[in-house]
Each structure stands twice: as structure tokens, then as C-alpha cells.
Coordinates of N, CA and C and ligand atoms in Angstrom, one line a residue:
M953 N 14.8 6.7 6.8 CA 13.7 7.6 7.1 C 12.3 6.9 6.8
A954 N 11.4 7.0 7.8 CA 10.1 6.3 7.5 C 9.3 7.0 6.5
L955 N 8.5 6.3 5.8 CA 7.6 6.8 4.8 C 6.4 7.3 5.6
T956 N 5.8 8.4 5.1 CA 4.6 8.9 5.8 C 3.4 9.0 4.8
L957 N 2.4 8.3 5.2 CA 1.2 8.3 4.3 C 0.1 9.1 5.0
Y958 N -0.4 10.1 4.4 CA -1.6 10.9 4.9 C -2.8 10.0 4.5
H959 N -3.6 9.7 5.5 CA -4.5 8.5 5.4 C -5.8 8.8 6.0
H960 N -6.8 8.1 5.5 CA -8.1 7.9 6.1 C -8.6 6.6 5.7
P961 N -9.1 5.8 6.6 CA -9.5 4.4 6.2 C -10.6 4.3 5.2
F962 N -11.4 5.4 5.0 CA -12.5 5.3 4.0 C -12.1 6.1 2.8
S963 N -10.9 5.9 2.3 CA -10.3 6.6 1.2 C -9.4 5.7 0.4
R964 N -9.0 6.3 -0.7 CA -8.0 5.5 -1.5 C -6.7 5.2 -0.8
A965 N -6.5 6.0 0.3 CA -5.3 5.7 1.1 C -5.3 4.3 1.7
A966 N -6.5 3.8 1.9 CA -6.6 2.4 2.5 C -5.9 1.4 1.6
G967 N -6.1 1.6 0.3 CA -5.4 0.7 -0.7 C -3.9 0.8 -0.7
V968 N -3.4 2.0 -0.4 CA -2.0 2.3 -0.4 C -1.3 1.5 0.8
V969 N -2.1 1.4 1.8 CA -1.6 0.6 3.0 C -1.3 -0.8 2.6
W970 N -2.0 -1.4 1.7 CA -1.7 -2.7 1.2 C -0.3 -2.7 0.5
T971 N -0.1 -1.7 -0.4 CA 1.2 -1.6 -1.0 C 2.3 -1.5 0.1
L972 N 2.1 -0.7 1.1 CA 3.1 -0.5 2.1 C 3.4 -1.8 2.8
E973 N 2.3 -2.6 3.1 CA 2.5 -3.9 3.7 C 3.2 -4.9 2.8
E974 N 2.9 -4.8 1.5 CA 3.7 -5.7 0.6 C 5.2 -5.4 0.6
L975 N 5.5 -4.1 0.7 CA 6.8 -3.6 0.7 C 7.6 -4.0 1.9
G976 N 7.0 -4.0 3.1 CA 7.6 -4.4 4.3 C 8.6 -3.4 4.9
R977 N 8.5 -2.1 4.5 CA 9.4 -1.1 5.1 C 8.6 -0.3 6.2
P978 N 9.3 0.3 7.1 CA 8.6 1.1 8.1 C 7.8 2.2 7.5
Y979 N 6.7 2.5 8.0 CA 5.9 3.6 7.5 C 5.0 4.1 8.7
E980 N 4.6 5.4 8.5 CA 3.7 6.0 9.5 C 2.4 6.5 8.8
L981 N 1.3 6.2 9.5 CA 0.0 6.7 8.9 C -0.3 8.0 9.7
K982 N -0.6 9.1 8.9 CA -1.1 10.3 9.5 C -2.6 10.5 9.2
F983 N -3.4 10.4 10.2 CA -4.8 10.5 10.0 C -5.2 11.9 9.6
V984 N -6.0 11.9 8.5 CA -6.6 13.2 8.0 C -8.1 13.0 8.0
D985 N -8.7 13.8 8.8 CA -10.2 13.6 8.9 C -10.9 14.2 7.7
I986 N -11.0 13.5 6.6 CA -11.6 14.0 5.4 C -13.1 14.3 5.6
L987 N -13.7 13.6 6.6 CA -15.1 13.9 6.8 C -15.4 15.2 7.5
K988 N -14.3 15.8 8.0 CA -14.4 17.1 8.6 C -13.6 18.1 7.9
G989 N -13.1 17.8 6.7 CA -12.4 18.8 5.8 C -11.0 19.0 6.1
A990 N -10.3 18.2 6.9 CA -8.9 18.4 7.3 C -8.0 18.4 6.1
Q991 N -8.4 17.8 5.0 CA -7.5 17.7 3.8 C -7.4 19.1 3.2
K992 N -8.2 20.0 3.6 CA -8.1 21.4 3.0 C -7.3 22.3 3.9
A993 N -6.7 21.8 5.0 CA -5.9 22.6 5.8 C -4.7 23.2 5.0
P994 N -4.3 24.5 5.3 CA -3.3 25.1 4.5 C -2.0 24.3 4.3
E995 N -1.6 23.6 5.4 CA -0.3 22.9 5.2 C -0.5 21.7 4.3
L996 N -1.7 21.1 4.2 CA -1.9 20.0 3.3 C -2.1 20.5 1.9
L997 N -2.8 21.7 1.8 CA -3.0 22.3 0.4 C -1.6 22.7 -0.2
E998 N -0.7 23.0 0.7 CA 0.7 23.3 0.2 C 1.3 22.1 -0.5
L999 N 1.1 20.9 0.1 CA 1.6 19.7 -0.4 C 0.8 19.2 -1.6
N1000 N -0.5 19.3 -1.5 CA -1.4 18.9 -2.6 C -2.5 19.9 -2.8
P1001 N -2.3 20.8 -3.8 CA -3.4 21.8 -4.1 C -4.8 21.2 -4.3
M1002 N -4.8 19.9 -4.7 CA -6.2 19.3 -4.9 C -6.9 19.2 -3.5
G1003 N -6.2 19.2 -2.4 CA -6.9 19.0 -1.1 C -7.4 17.7 -1.0
K1004 N -6.7 16.7 -1.4 CA -7.1 15.3 -1.4 C -6.0 14.4 -0.8
I1005 N -6.5 13.2 -0.4 CA -5.5 12.2 0.0 C -5.9 10.9 -0.9
P1006 N -5.0 10.0 -1.0 CA -3.7 9.8 -0.3 C -2.6 10.7 -0.8
L1007 N -1.7 10.9 0.2 CA -0.5 11.8 -0.1 C 0.7 11.1 0.6
L1008 N 1.7 10.8 -0.1 CA 2.9 10.2 0.5 C 4.1 11.2 0.6
V1009 N 4.7 11.2 1.7 CA 5.9 11.9 1.8 C 7.1 11.0 2.1
D1010 N 8.1 11.0 1.3 CA 9.3 10.2 1.4 C 10.5 11.1 1.3
G1011 N 10.9 11.5 2.5 CA 12.0 12.5 2.5 C 11.5 13.8 1.9
D1012 N 12.2 14.2 0.8 CA 11.9 15.5 0.1 C 10.8 15.2 -1.0
V1013 N 10.5 14.0 -1.2 CA 9.6 13.6 -2.3 C 8.1 13.6 -1.8
V1014 N 7.2 14.3 -2.6 CA 5.8 14.2 -2.3 C 5.1 13.6 -3.5
V1015 N 4.3 12.5 -3.2 CA 3.6 11.9 -4.3 C 2.1 11.9 -3.9
T1016 N 1.3 12.2 -4.9 CA -0.1 12.1 -4.8 C -0.6 11.1 -5.9
E1017 N -1.9 10.8 -5.9 CA -2.5 9.9 -6.8 C -2.2 8.5 -6.4
A1018 N -3.2 7.8 -5.9 CA -3.0 6.5 -5.3 C -2.2 5.5 -6.2
A1019 N -2.5 5.5 -7.5 CA -1.7 4.5 -8.3 C -0.3 5.0 -8.5
A1020 N -0.1 6.3 -8.6 CA 1.3 6.8 -8.7 C 2.1 6.5 -7.5
I1021 N 1.5 6.6 -6.3 CA 2.2 6.3 -5.1 C 2.7 4.9 -5.0
S1022 N 1.8 4.0 -5.4 CA 2.1 2.6 -5.4 C 3.2 2.2 -6.4
L1023 N 3.1 2.8 -7.6 CA 4.1 2.5 -8.6 C 5.4 3.1 -8.2
Y1024 N 5.4 4.3 -7.6 CA 6.7 4.9 -7.1 C 7.3 4.0 -6.1
L1025 N 6.6 3.6 -5.1 CA 7.1 2.8 -4.0 C 7.7 1.5 -4.5
A1026 N 7.0 0.9 -5.5 CA 7.5 -0.4 -6.0 C 8.8 -0.2 -6.8
D1027 N 8.8 0.8 -7.6 CA 10.1 1.1 -8.4 C 11.2 1.5 -7.5
R1028 N 10.9 2.3 -6.5 CA 12.1 2.7 -5.7 C 12.6 1.7 -4.7
Y1029 N 11.6 0.9 -4.1 CA 12.0 0.0 -3.1 C 11.9 -1.5 -3.3
A1030 N 11.3 -1.9 -4.5 CA 11.1 -3.3 -4.7 C 11.2 -3.6 -6.2
S1031 N 12.1 -2.9 -6.9 CA 12.2 -3.2 -8.3 C 12.7 -4.6 -8.5
G1032 N 12.1 -5.3 -9.4 CA 12.5 -6.7 -9.7 C 11.8 -7.7 -8.8
E1033 N 11.1 -7.1 -7.7 CA 10.4 -8.0 -6.8 C 8.9 -7.8 -6.9
L1034 N 8.5 -6.5 -6.7 CA 7.1 -6.2 -6.8 C 6.8 -5.4 -8.1
A1035 N 7.8 -5.1 -8.8 CA 7.6 -4.4 -10.1 C 8.7 -5.0 -11.1
P1036 N 8.3 -5.3 -12.3 CA 9.3 -5.7 -13.3 C 10.3 -4.6 -13.5
K1037 N 11.6 -5.0 -13.6 CA 12.6 -4.0 -13.9 C 12.4 -3.2 -15.2
L1038 N 13.0 -2.1 -15.3 CA 12.7 -1.2 -16.4 C 12.9 -1.9 -17.8
D1039 N 13.9 -2.8 -17.9 CA 14.1 -3.5 -19.2 C 13.4 -4.8 -19.3
D1040 N 12.5 -5.1 -18.4 CA 11.7 -6.3 -18.4 C 10.5 -6.1 -19.3
P1041 N 10.3 -6.9 -20.4 CA 9.1 -6.7 -21.3 C 7.8 -6.8 -20.5
R1042 N 7.7 -7.5 -19.4 CA 6.5 -7.6 -18.7 C 6.0 -6.2 -18.2
R1043 N 6.9 -5.2 -18.2 CA 6.6 -3.9 -17.8 C 5.4 -3.3 -18.6
G1044 N 5.3 -3.7 -19.8 CA 4.2 -3.2 -20.6 C 2.8 -3.7 -20.0
T1045 N 2.7 -4.9 -19.7 CA 1.5 -5.4 -19.1 C 1.2 -4.8 -17.7
Y1046 N 2.3 -4.7 -17.0 CA 2.3 -4.2 -15.7 C 1.7 -2.7 -15.7
L1047 N 2.3 -1.9 -16.5 CA 1.8 -0.5 -16.6 C 0.4 -0.4 -17.2
R1048 N 0.1 -1.3 -18.2 CA -1.2 -1.3 -18.8 C -2.3 -1.4 -17.8
W1049 N -2.2 -2.4 -17.0 CA -3.4 -2.7 -16.0 C -3.3 -1.8 -14.8
A1050 N -2.1 -1.4 -14.4 CA -2.0 -0.5 -13.3 C -2.7 0.9 -13.6
L1051 N -2.5 1.3 -14.9 CA -3.1 2.6 -15.3 C -4.6 2.4 -15.7
F1052 N -5.0 1.2 -16.1 CA -6.4 0.9 -16.5 C -7.3 1.2 -15.2
A1053 N -6.8 0.9 -14.0 CA -7.6 1.0 -12.8 C -8.1 2.4 -12.6
P1054 N -7.2 3.4 -12.5 CA -7.8 4.8 -12.2 C -8.4 5.4 -13.5
S1055 N -7.9 5.0 -14.6 CA -8.3 5.8 -15.8 C -9.6 5.1 -16.5
V1056 N -9.8 3.9 -16.2 CA -11.0 3.2 -16.8 C -11.9 2.6 -15.8
I1057 N -11.4 1.8 -14.9 CA -12.3 1.1 -14.0 C -13.0 2.1 -13.0
E1058 N -12.2 3.0 -12.5 CA -12.8 3.9 -11.5 C -14.0 4.8 -12.2
P1059 N -13.6 5.6 -13.2 CA -14.7 6.4 -13.8 C -15.8 5.5 -14.5
G1060 N -15.4 4.4 -15.1 CA -16.3 3.6 -15.8 C -17.3 2.9 -14.9
S1061 N -16.9 2.5 -13.7 CA -17.8 1.9 -12.8 C -18.8 2.9 -12.2
L1062 N -18.2 4.1 -11.9 CA -19.1 5.2 -11.4 C -20.1 5.6 -12.4
A1063 N -19.6 5.7 -13.7 CA -20.5 6.2 -14.7 C -21.7 5.2 -14.8
Q1064 N -21.4 3.9 -14.7 CA -22.4 2.9 -14.8 C -23.4 2.9 -13.6
A1065 N -22.8 3.0 -12.4 CA -23.6 3.0 -11.2 C -24.5 4.2 -11.1
Y1066 N -24.0 5.4 -11.6 CA -24.8 6.6 -11.4 C -25.5 7.1 -12.7
G1067 N -25.4 6.2 -13.7 CA -26.1 6.5 -14.9 C -25.7 7.8 -15.6
W1068 N -24.4 8.1 -15.6 CA -23.8 9.3 -16.3 C -24.2 9.2 -17.8
Q1069 N -24.4 10.4 -18.3 CA -24.6 10.5 -19.8 C -23.3 10.9 -20.4
F1070 N -22.8 10.2 -21.4 CA -21.5 10.6 -22.0 C -21.4 9.8 -23.3
K1071 N -20.5 10.3 -24.2 CA -20.2 9.6 -25.4 C -19.0 8.7 -25.2
P1072 N -19.2 7.4 -25.3 CA -18.1 6.4 -25.1 C -16.9 6.7 -26.0
G1073 N -17.1 7.2 -27.1 CA -15.9 7.5 -28.0 C -15.1 8.7 -27.5
Q1074 N -15.7 9.5 -26.7 CA -15.0 10.7 -26.2 C -14.5 10.5 -24.8
A1075 N -15.2 9.7 -24.0 CA -14.8 9.4 -22.6 C -13.7 8.4 -22.6
G1076 N -12.6 8.6 -21.9 CA -11.5 7.7 -21.9 C -11.8 6.3 -21.4
W1077 N -12.9 6.2 -20.6 CA -13.2 4.9 -20.0 C -14.1 4.1 -20.9
G1078 N -14.6 4.7 -22.0 CA -15.3 3.9 -23.0 C -16.6 3.3 -22.5
D1079 N -17.1 2.2 -23.1 CA -18.4 1.7 -22.8 C -18.2 0.5 -21.8
H1080 N -19.3 0.3 -21.0 CA -19.2 -0.7 -19.9 C -18.9 -2.1 -20.4
P1081 N -19.6 -2.6 -21.4 CA -19.3 -4.0 -21.8 C -17.9 -4.2 -22.2
S1082 N -17.3 -3.2 -22.9 CA -15.9 -3.4 -23.3 C -15.0 -3.4 -22.1
M1083 N -15.3 -2.5 -21.1 CA -14.5 -2.5 -19.9 C -14.5 -3.9 -19.2
L1084 N -15.7 -4.5 -19.1 CA -15.8 -5.8 -18.5 C -15.0 -6.8 -19.2
K1085 N -15.0 -6.8 -20.6 CA -14.3 -7.7 -21.4 C -12.8 -7.5 -21.2
A1086 N -12.3 -6.3 -21.1 CA -10.9 -6.0 -20.9 C -10.4 -6.5 -19.5
I1087 N -11.3 -6.3 -18.5 CA -10.9 -6.8 -17.1 C -10.8 -8.4 -17.2
D1088 N -11.7 -9.0 -17.9 CA -11.6 -10.5 -17.9 C -10.4 -10.9 -18.7
L1089 N -10.0 -10.2 -19.8 CA -8.8 -10.5 -20.5 C -7.6 -10.4 -19.6
A1090 N -7.6 -9.4 -18.7 CA -6.5 -9.2 -17.8 C -6.3 -10.4 -16.8
V1091 N -7.4 -10.9 -16.3 CA -7.2 -11.9 -15.2 C -7.5 -13.3 -15.6
A1092 N -8.3 -13.6 -16.6 CA -8.7 -15.0 -16.9 C -7.5 -15.9 -17.2
G1093 N -7.6 -17.1 -16.5 CA -6.6 -18.1 -16.8 C -5.2 -17.8 -16.3
K1094 N -5.1 -16.8 -15.4 CA -3.8 -16.4 -14.8 C -3.9 -16.4 -13.3
E1095 N -2.7 -16.6 -12.7 CA -2.7 -16.5 -11.2 C -2.8 -15.0 -10.9
Y1096 N -1.9 -14.2 -11.5 CA -1.9 -12.7 -11.3 C -1.8 -12.1 -12.7
L1097 N -1.8 -10.8 -12.7 CA -1.8 -10.0 -14.0 C -0.6 -10.4 -14.8
L1098 N 0.5 -10.7 -14.1 CA 1.8 -11.1 -14.8 C 2.0 -12.6 -14.8
G1099 N 0.9 -13.3 -14.7 CA 1.1 -14.8 -14.6 C 1.4 -15.2 -13.2
H1100 N 2.6 -15.8 -13.0 CA 2.9 -16.3 -11.7 C 3.6 -15.2 -10.8
M1101 N 3.9 -14.1 -11.4 CA 4.5 -13.0 -10.7 C 3.5 -12.1 -10.1
F1102 N 3.4 -12.0 -8.8 CA 2.5 -11.0 -8.1 C 3.3 -9.7 -8.2
S1103 N 2.5 -8.6 -8.5 CA 3.2 -7.3 -8.6 C 2.2 -6.2 -8.0
I1104 N 2.8 -5.0 -7.9 CA 2.0 -3.9 -7.4 C 0.9 -3.6 -8.4
A1105 N 1.0 -4.0 -9.6 CA -0.2 -3.8 -10.5 C -1.4 -4.6 -10.0
D1106 N -1.2 -5.7 -9.3 CA -2.3 -6.4 -8.7 C -2.9 -5.7 -7.6
V1107 N -2.1 -5.0 -6.8 CA -2.6 -4.2 -5.7 C -3.5 -3.0 -6.3
I1108 N -3.0 -2.4 -7.3 CA -3.7 -1.2 -7.9 C -5.0 -1.7 -8.6
F1109 N -4.8 -2.6 -9.5 CA -5.9 -3.1 -10.3 C -6.9 -4.0 -9.5
G1110 N -6.3 -4.9 -8.7 CA -7.1 -5.8 -7.9 C -7.8 -5.0 -6.8
G1111 N -7.1 -4.1 -6.2 CA -7.7 -3.3 -5.1 C -8.8 -2.5 -5.6
T1112 N -8.7 -1.9 -6.8 CA -9.8 -1.1 -7.4 C -11.0 -2.0 -7.7
L1113 N -10.8 -3.2 -8.2 CA -11.9 -4.2 -8.5 C -12.5 -4.6 -7.2
R1114 N -11.7 -4.9 -6.2 CA -12.2 -5.3 -4.9 C -13.2 -4.2 -4.3
Y1115 N -12.7 -3.0 -4.4 CA -13.6 -1.9 -3.8 C -14.9 -1.8 -4.6
M1116 N -14.8 -1.8 -6.0 CA -15.9 -1.6 -6.8 C -16.9 -2.7 -6.6
V1117 N -16.4 -3.9 -6.4 CA -17.3 -5.1 -6.2 C -18.0 -4.9 -4.8
R1118 N -17.2 -4.5 -3.8 CA -17.7 -4.4 -2.5 C -18.8 -3.3 -2.4
V1119 N -18.7 -2.2 -3.1 CA -19.7 -1.2 -3.0 C -20.8 -1.4 -4.1
K1120 N -20.7 -2.6 -4.8 CA -21.7 -3.0 -5.8 C -21.8 -2.0 -7.0
S1121 N -20.6 -1.4 -7.3 CA -20.5 -0.6 -8.5 C -20.0 -1.5 -9.7
L1122 N -19.7 -2.7 -9.4 CA -19.2 -3.6 -10.5 C -19.7 -5.1 -10.2
A1123 N -20.3 -5.7 -11.1 CA -20.7 -7.1 -10.9 C -19.5 -8.0 -11.4
P1124 N -19.0 -8.8 -10.5 CA -17.8 -9.6 -10.9 C -18.1 -10.8 -11.7
S1125 N -17.3 -11.1 -12.7 CA -17.4 -12.3 -13.5 C -16.8 -13.4 -12.7
P1126 N -17.0 -14.7 -13.1 CA -16.4 -15.8 -12.3 C -14.8 -15.6 -12.3
A1127 N -14.2 -15.2 -13.4 CA -12.8 -15.0 -13.4 C -12.3 -13.9 -12.4
V1128 N -13.1 -12.9 -12.3 CA -12.8 -11.8 -11.4 C -12.9 -12.3 -9.9
T1129 N -14.0 -13.1 -9.7 CA -14.2 -13.6 -8.3 C -13.0 -14.5 -7.9
E1130 N -12.6 -15.3 -8.8 CA -11.4 -16.2 -8.5 C -10.2 -15.4 -8.3
Y1131 N -10.0 -14.4 -9.1 CA -8.8 -13.5 -9.0 C -8.8 -12.8 -7.6
L1132 N -10.0 -12.3 -7.3 CA -10.0 -11.6 -6.0 C -9.8 -12.5 -4.8
A1133 N -10.3 -13.7 -4.9 CA -10.1 -14.7 -3.8 C -8.6 -15.0 -3.6
R1134 N -7.8 -15.0 -4.7 CA -6.4 -15.2 -4.6 C -5.7 -14.0 -3.9
L1135 N -6.2 -12.8 -4.2 CA -5.7 -11.6 -3.6 C -6.0 -11.6 -2.1
E1136 N -7.2 -12.0 -1.8 CA -7.7 -12.0 -0.3 C -6.8 -12.8 0.5
A1137 N -6.2 -13.9 -0.1 CA -5.3 -14.8 0.7 C -4.0 -14.2 1.0
R1138 N -3.6 -13.0 0.5 CA -2.3 -12.5 0.7 C -2.2 -11.9 2.1
P1139 N -1.2 -12.4 2.9 CA -1.0 -11.9 4.3 C -0.9 -10.3 4.3
A1140 N -0.3 -9.7 3.3 CA -0.1 -8.3 3.4 C -1.5 -7.6 3.3
L1141 N -2.4 -8.1 2.5 CA -3.7 -7.5 2.3 C -4.4 -7.7 3.7
Q1142 N -4.3 -8.8 4.3 CA -5.0 -9.0 5.6 C -4.4 -8.1 6.6
R1143 N -3.1 -7.9 6.6 CA -2.5 -6.9 7.6 C -3.0 -5.5 7.3
A1144 N -3.1 -5.2 6.0 CA -3.6 -3.8 5.7 C -5.0 -3.6 6.1
D1145 N -5.8 -4.6 5.9 CA -7.2 -4.6 6.4 C -7.3 -4.3 7.9
E1146 N -6.4 -5.0 8.6 CA -6.3 -4.9 10.1 C -5.9 -3.5 10.5
K1147 N -4.9 -3.0 9.8 CA -4.4 -1.6 10.1 C -5.5 -0.6 9.8
N1148 N -6.2 -0.7 8.7 CA -7.3 0.2 8.4 C -8.4 0.1 9.4
A1149 N -8.7 -1.1 9.8 CA -9.8 -1.3 10.8 C -9.4 -0.7 12.2
A1150 N -8.1 -0.8 12.5 CA -7.7 -0.2 13.8 C -7.9 1.3 13.8
V1151 N -7.6 1.9 12.6 CA -7.8 3.4 12.5 C -9.3 3.7 12.7
V1152 N -10.1 2.9 12.0 CA -11.6 3.1 12.2 C -12.0 3.1 13.6
K1153 N -11.4 2.1 14.4 CA -11.8 1.9 15.8 C -11.2 3.1 16.6
E1154 N -9.9 3.4 16.4 CA -9.3 4.5 17.1 C -10.0 5.8 17.0
H1155 N -10.6 6.1 15.8 CA -11.3 7.4 15.6 C -12.8 7.3 15.7
G1156 N -13.3 6.1 16.2 CA -14.7 6.0 16.4 C -15.5 6.1 15.1
L1157 N -15.0 5.6 14.0 CA -15.6 5.8 12.7 C -16.6 4.6 12.3
G1158 N -16.6 3.6 13.1 CA -17.3 2.4 12.7 C -18.8 2.4 12.9
Ligands
GSH1830 N1 -7.0 11.1 -8.2 C1 -6.8 10.9 -6.7 C2 -8.2 11.0 -6.1 C3 -8.0 11.2 -4.6 C4 -9.4 11.4 -4.0 O1 -10.4 11.7 -4.6 N2 -9.4 11.3 -2.6 C5 -10.6 11.4 -1.9 C6 -10.7 10.3 -0.9 S1 -10.6 8.7 -1.7 C7 -10.5 12.7 -1.0 O2 -9.5 13.1 -0.6 N3 -11.6 13.4 -0.9 C8 -11.8 14.5 -0.1 C9 -12.0 15.8 -0.9 O3 -12.0 15.7 -2.1 O4 -12.2 16.8 -0.3 C10 -6.2 9.5 -6.5 O5 -6.2 8.6 -7.3 O6 -5.6 9.3 -5.4

């Protein structure tokens, strides 16, 4: 059975397309016009009371939260290839940086870009200089987050960095620039960009 991703190219669902392309399994994109509020339709609210996308349907399984969708897909369909197996100690580093993206980089970059007032000791994303140091620690001197092994953590963490750099919410260090260049070279990322661009064109969003 094909995987179905509720999608809009100007959303976090665009990054999940990269995961699906890395996986190489058949999938279907269902366009949700978030600019017109289609994500709040009753049938979608039934699947995700948050009224947000991305949303993945895999048979009877419904997964929301972009990072969770990618982690689920890698564990279910590419364990040992795009995700370290459950008993592989690299799993610690894998999960560390995969979760760092939505819990620290996303809110931390937005906080910095929009000048949010908060106490770094209370906010889970902490202070900006520490976040930048942690990002450099993750990528400096390595091909990928797990060394020579590319994994879905790179899609989640690298995809978040790529987006934040693109919208100028994060200034990349030289190590981050080199890491992102390695990711740009991946054919699956290029295919995902093409798929997202095709949806932009099809729906006249450009
Ligand atoms: N925590 C969710 C955030 C999902 C989210 O905020 N999606 C946005 C698009 S990127 C959305 O659906 N916005 C429309 C709305 O909130 O009405 C995730 O990581 O996937």
C-alpha cells in the first residue's frame, strides 16, 4: 500500500518529501491548501486535531510532526540503512540530533530572528550562542552526523538548517556551509526539490 503524505510545498511537508525520496518506496502527495485553511477541514481535524501538516497515513497508522514522520519511516522501512538499528550505539547520536532540530533549532532560530523575550534557563532551546556551538559540534569534521553513514537524522537536522539558512533565520558557520553542500549533492534531495517545485507550478503558487 502506498504511503500518503498530506502536503504543501511551503510547509514542513516539503522536507518529508526528501525522506520519502531517500526511502525509494511509492508514495502519494495529497495537496492541502494551507494558505486557504484546508488543513482545518473536519476530515483532516479528525486525523490531526492540531489542524496542521505534514500528516502521513500508512495503512491504519497516522503520524504527525515532521521529525516523527521521518523517524517512523526510517525505522519501519529502512532500519540499518537510513537509521541505525535499535541495538546500534550510534542510535544515541542519531536521536540526539534528530530531536535537536524541532526542539532547539526551530524555536531557537525563530526566537533570535523575531527578538522573543525569554529566560534561556527555562526555554528548552536555550541561548543562541550555545545552540550555534552545538550545531558545529554535530557537523564539524564529519561527512554526516554519524560520520560516514548518512541517515534520516541528516534529513531532519540538515533540512532544518537548510531552511533556516535559506530564510536567513540562521547565519551558517563554515562547517555548516560545508555540511549543507554535501547534503545538496544528494540525488534524493534534488528529486524532492523537483517534486515540491512541480506542486508549486501545478497550483500556481510561484
Ligand atoms: N510541530 C509540527 C508543526 C506543523 C506546522 O506548524 N505546520 C504548518 C506548516 S509548516 C501548518 O500546517 N500551518 C497551518 C496552520 O497551522 O494552520 C511539525 O513539526 O510537523
